[in-house]
Amino acid sequence: MKKNAASRFWDKYKRRATADAPKYVQLRDCILAAIRDGFWKQGDRLPTELDLAGVTNFSLGTVQNAYRDL
């Protein structure tokens, strides 16, 4: 079974999340790190909010806050 982009992203970047920050900040920082590292390139679509909520186990509201903060 081929993993989708959201799963591959979270497998690679979840270790960068630090428990001392709010969850949306942790996710935002992981997304920014992935962009800086070239995991996502200009023109790529980020995963949907629902896809990220499913693979990260963060609530949909947390994912929405992270995207909004980007």
Protein backbone atom coordinates (compact mmCIF):
# COMPACT_ATOMS: atom_id res chain seq x y z
CA MET A 1 0.00 0.00 0.00
CA LYS A 2 1.42 3.37 -1.05
CA LYS A 3 1.38 6.05 1.64
CA ASN A 4 -0.15 9.38 0.79
CA ALA A 5 1.75 12.66 1.11
CA ALA A 6 0.26 13.42 4.52
CA SER A 7 1.43 10.08 5.93
CA ARG A 8 4.92 10.40 4.45
CA PHE A 9 5.17 13.95 5.79
CA TRP A 10 4.14 13.00 9.32
CA ASP A 11 6.38 9.93 9.41
CA LYS A 12 9.34 12.14 8.56
CA TYR A 13 8.60 15.29 10.58
CA LYS A 14 6.62 14.25 13.67
CA ARG A 15 9.83 13.97 15.69
CA ARG A 16 10.31 17.73 15.33
CA ALA A 17 7.14 18.45 17.30
CA THR A 18 7.95 19.61 20.80
CA ALA A 19 5.50 19.02 23.63
CA ASP A 20 6.20 22.40 25.21
CA ALA A 21 4.42 24.29 22.40
CA PRO A 22 0.69 24.33 21.59
CA LYS A 23 -0.29 21.55 19.20
CA TYR A 24 -1.09 23.90 16.32
CA VAL A 25 2.35 25.52 16.67
CA GLN A 26 4.00 22.09 16.67
CA LEU A 27 2.20 21.16 13.46
CA ARG A 28 2.85 24.53 11.84
CA ASP A 29 6.56 24.24 12.60
CA CYS A 30 6.67 20.72 11.15
CA ILE A 31 4.98 21.95 7.95
CA LEU A 32 7.40 24.87 7.68
CA ALA A 33 10.36 22.51 8.18
CA ALA A 34 9.04 20.26 5.41
CA ILE A 35 8.75 23.24 3.05
CA ARG A 36 12.25 24.48 3.93
CA ASP A 37 13.69 20.98 3.44
CA GLY A 38 12.07 20.66 0.02
CA PHE A 39 9.61 17.94 1.00
CA TRP A 40 7.01 20.17 -0.63
CA LYS A 41 8.11 22.33 -3.51
CA GLN A 42 6.64 25.48 -4.97
CA GLY A 43 3.36 24.63 -6.65
CA ASP A 44 2.77 21.46 -4.61
CA ARG A 45 -0.51 21.18 -2.77
CA LEU A 46 -0.40 20.66 0.94
CA PRO A 47 -2.52 17.81 2.32
CA THR A 48 -6.13 18.53 3.09
CA GLU A 49 -7.05 19.44 6.63
CA LEU A 50 -8.87 16.13 7.01
CA ASP A 51 -5.90 14.11 5.74
CA LEU A 52 -3.56 15.82 8.21
CA ALA A 53 -6.01 15.40 11.08
CA GLY A 54 -6.23 11.70 10.27
CA VAL A 55 -2.50 10.99 10.18
CA THR A 56 -1.42 13.27 13.02
CA ASN A 57 -4.25 12.50 15.45
CA PHE A 58 -4.59 16.25 16.02
CA SER A 59 -8.14 17.57 15.90
CA LEU A 60 -9.46 19.19 12.75
CA GLY A 61 -9.52 22.52 14.61
CA THR A 62 -5.84 22.16 15.50
CA VAL A 63 -4.96 21.50 11.86
CA GLN A 64 -7.08 24.45 10.76
CA ASN A 65 -5.32 26.71 13.28
CA ALA A 66 -1.92 25.53 12.02
CA TYR A 67 -2.85 26.25 8.40
CA ARG A 68 -4.34 29.60 9.35
CA ASP A 69 -1.14 30.52 11.18
CA LEU A 70 0.99 29.70 8.13
